[in-house]
Amino acid sequence: MSSDVRFTDFKSDKQPTWCPGCGDFGTMNGMMKALANTGNDPDNTFVVAGIGCSGKIGTYMHSYAMHGVHGRALPVGAGVKMANPDLEVMVAGGDGDGYSIGAGHFVHAVRRNVDMTYVVMDNRIYGLTKGQASPTSREDFETSTTPEGPKQPPVNPMALALAAGATFIAQSFSSDAMRHAEIVQEAIEHDGFGFVNVFSPCVTFNDVDTYDYFRDNLVDLGDEDDHDRHDYDAAKDRILDASKEYQGVIYQNENSVPYEEQHGLTENMADIPDGAPDDAMDLVREFY
Amino acid sequence: MPADFNWAIGGEAGDGIDSTGKIFAQALSRAGRHVFTSKDFASRIRGGYTAYKVRTSVDQVQSVVDRLDVLIALTPRTIEENLDELHEGSVIVYDGERTTMQGVEIPEGMVGLDVPLQSIAEEKGGAIMRNVVALGAACAVADFPIEHLDSSLEKRFGGKGQAIVDNNREAARAGRDYVHENFDHEFDYDLETTDNDYVLLNGDEAIGMGAIAAGCRFYAGYPITPATDVMEYLTGRIEQYGGHVVQAEDELAAINLALGGARAGARAMTATSGPGIDLMTETFGLIATSETPLVIVDVMRSGPSTGMPTKQEQGDLNQMVYGGHGEIPRFTLAPTTVAECFHKTVEAFNLAEKYQTPVYLAADLAMAVTEQTFAPEEFDMDAVEIDRGKVVDDDTIGEWQNEKGQFRPHALTEDGVSPRSFPGTTGGAHMSTGLEHDELGRRTEDTDMRVEQVDKRNRKVETAQEREPWEYREFGDTDSGNLVISWGSNEGAMVEAIEFLEEDGVDVRFISVPYIFPRPDLSEVIKDADDVIVVECNNTGQFADILEHDALTRVKRVNKYNGVRFKADELAEDIKETLSQEITA
């Protein structure tokens, strides 16, 4: 780690192929700022991404990174962190990646509480496959595969997280750059699984959940609000309130003990002896 | 045949069959006798027929035979299930006082020993010890000194207090005494003991032990029969070496966790069985394309779908050699004995890291749950070598950076192996992806680069073929024109089948192949033979197909796929019969 890292050090020289105006630009910039602000550098940072527009993030950022298969970035990230707890691990996903194919892993990653950060770029649509409904699409949202709307309620990712025992739940808006970076930074600093659902508008396929929509409807849970993030019931009320879109840290468990701490994982498992351990014959003698 | 002794206890699952069998097997092993065990079990927790069989001899035993000398039958079904293996003079120990065992008919020519197991156990402190009373009775029949049971009873019950251990010892002695006092029969057996020290372990345990010895520090898995023992073995042990076991939410998560661990630089492994391999196949391609070293154990069982989860089969060979979309360079090793499970696991880790590619370890149920005795020197820890391959560090990374200081994790090298930088290495940051990529790991659809990267990855296999000893194991008469080839756990049965065949005047050359991909070139050997038979536990002859392809000639097949492993004597018969047949179809 070094103190003179700038957020641009996390930028690769690859030009993003996201559509002009895509919310993912802002989401990624916030992640890079948050990483730099927390004193990380590319060589001690590991970014894992899945598939879809969000999955491209590993290419545009500069760090150790893994671009996984659809929906399974979280277990990869957990494996990285368990094997080397010194690394700063950040997982990026999309709403389809994380809440549809990866919903099972999401629930279990939450309850596992590995000390890493999960940023979901939620645009409420499948963008890279050119505009189908996603698990967070509105019930009446018309797309090529749902001409009359999905006719099923959207997944509430924060409710899912809270029910699974999340220790940190936040939501941000990619266009509110400072606030978004600040929220991701808090997620990084949290001891445990820091989950941030980011409204990251798709300007090409989603004409409902737009920048204007979020600007007009977002309620910030910051200083101007009296929300107590450590109050579970208050968090639950906010999360289940379908009439509003919130920004900020909604819930944080002060008593969070990360998985690594609970399991005594402190060593870098890459360090192993040249041969079998000195006392390895004891393993054989057990079978006498 | 060698003066071996075959013993079994059978009853319903939940009757303590497994632990009783293990106690006896351990006692024999500690008495310096060789032991080979096998299990019949059903996919249920309570009820259903289950049996634990022990074959023992002073000489090495490496398979089961179609014979039972002593059977402890806790249910009438136990006798029915084993009728084929019982012979004239076989002894059946049963408790005639039990309601279910009343009126049990002992087949003609066999010796029924009606021992009130439960009453004796109750007298000695509890009905739960009736199996141990039965073990005492078996000791009397086999003329096996009961003292040898003591240490395995201690091992089994020591944790529950000395009183429990003492009660069990007494119960065993009471069972022995009952036989001595009530039966006037001269039994044929006299189980000799020796001063040899053996260890007794099964294939799953040997894989777990090999993994720790090889420096595996990260294991992620999902419980599945018959691979779960690997995870159970590692749990609690790997931690002592700074490692960790995660029970994942499913096989998809398991292999991705393992991939993460491997990517962070740990030697990582996952183990599963057929249905789990299907789920893992999605990530298998990513592991290969991202050039991440990972060991994946497939402890095969009867398939397809959920098939017969507790029964033997070697049906996943095609999956391990060809499975996955696209073309995937990989290695597939198939240990041939319980001891080889240890050695091949160590080798699998070295191959995975030297060539930065996934390695399948193809074990099977018969081997995984079979306990077998070995001299402890078979597991020589000093001989374990760890080769991590082309790992660069802060000092050496410079030579693998381009002019802009970017690390080239997929550099196009002559041997196909690129440098590897563990996360944390300064100046080594890069992305790994399943997308086709350039030398830097960045996505590309450049047609030339595509060809270069495909060729590079496949060159690793060619390099390995040149550098590694893809040896096979050979037995029998090497000059014989009758060639038998098998892979995986069939080796033991085949080695013993050779003796049966010799008795009948049939000579064979037997080649046991532990490498499936890449594999030794057997084409010349096959062409030189008069008759070639490939032995495997599947219906279609998956390895036979591969060898036919390699040698461009037809081979004969002996296939068994009823869920039971080959028995040496039965296999000898099958081979004799097949040798005389022409190839049809």
mmCIF file of C-alpha atoms in Angstrom, chain A residues 99-100 103 106 122 134-137 152-160:
data_model
loop_
_atom_site.group_PDB
_atom_site.id
_atom_site.type_symbol
_atom_site.label_atom_id
_atom_site.label_comp_id
_atom_site.label_asym_id
_atom_site.label_seq_id
_atom_site.Cartn_x
_atom_site.Cartn_y
_atom_site.Cartn_z
ATOM 1 C CA TYR A 99 -29.930 -11.106 -8.443
ATOM 2 C CA SER A 100 -30.966 -13.593 -11.101
ATOM 3 C CA ALA A 103 -29.087 -14.856 -6.388
ATOM 4 C CA PHE A 106 -25.638 -13.460 -3.147
ATOM 5 C CA ASP A 122 -28.427 -1.914 -11.052
ATOM 6 C CA SER A 134 -34.094 -8.076 -15.335
ATOM 7 C CA PRO A 135 -35.012 -9.255 -11.832
ATOM 8 C CA THR A 136 -35.248 -5.630 -10.690
ATOM 9 C CA SER A 137 -37.399 -4.471 -13.627
ATOM 10 C CA GLN A 152 -44.049 -10.381 -11.291
ATOM 11 C CA PRO A 153 -42.747 -8.121 -8.565
ATOM 12 C CA PRO A 154 -39.108 -7.020 -8.774
ATOM 13 C CA VAL A 155 -36.541 -8.491 -6.444
ATOM 14 C CA ASN A 156 -35.767 -6.181 -3.559
ATOM 15 C CA PRO A 157 -32.027 -6.765 -3.196
ATOM 16 C CA MET A 158 -31.751 -4.928 0.080
ATOM 17 C CA ALA A 159 -34.580 -6.936 1.606
ATOM 18 C CA LEU A 160 -32.858 -10.082 0.414
#
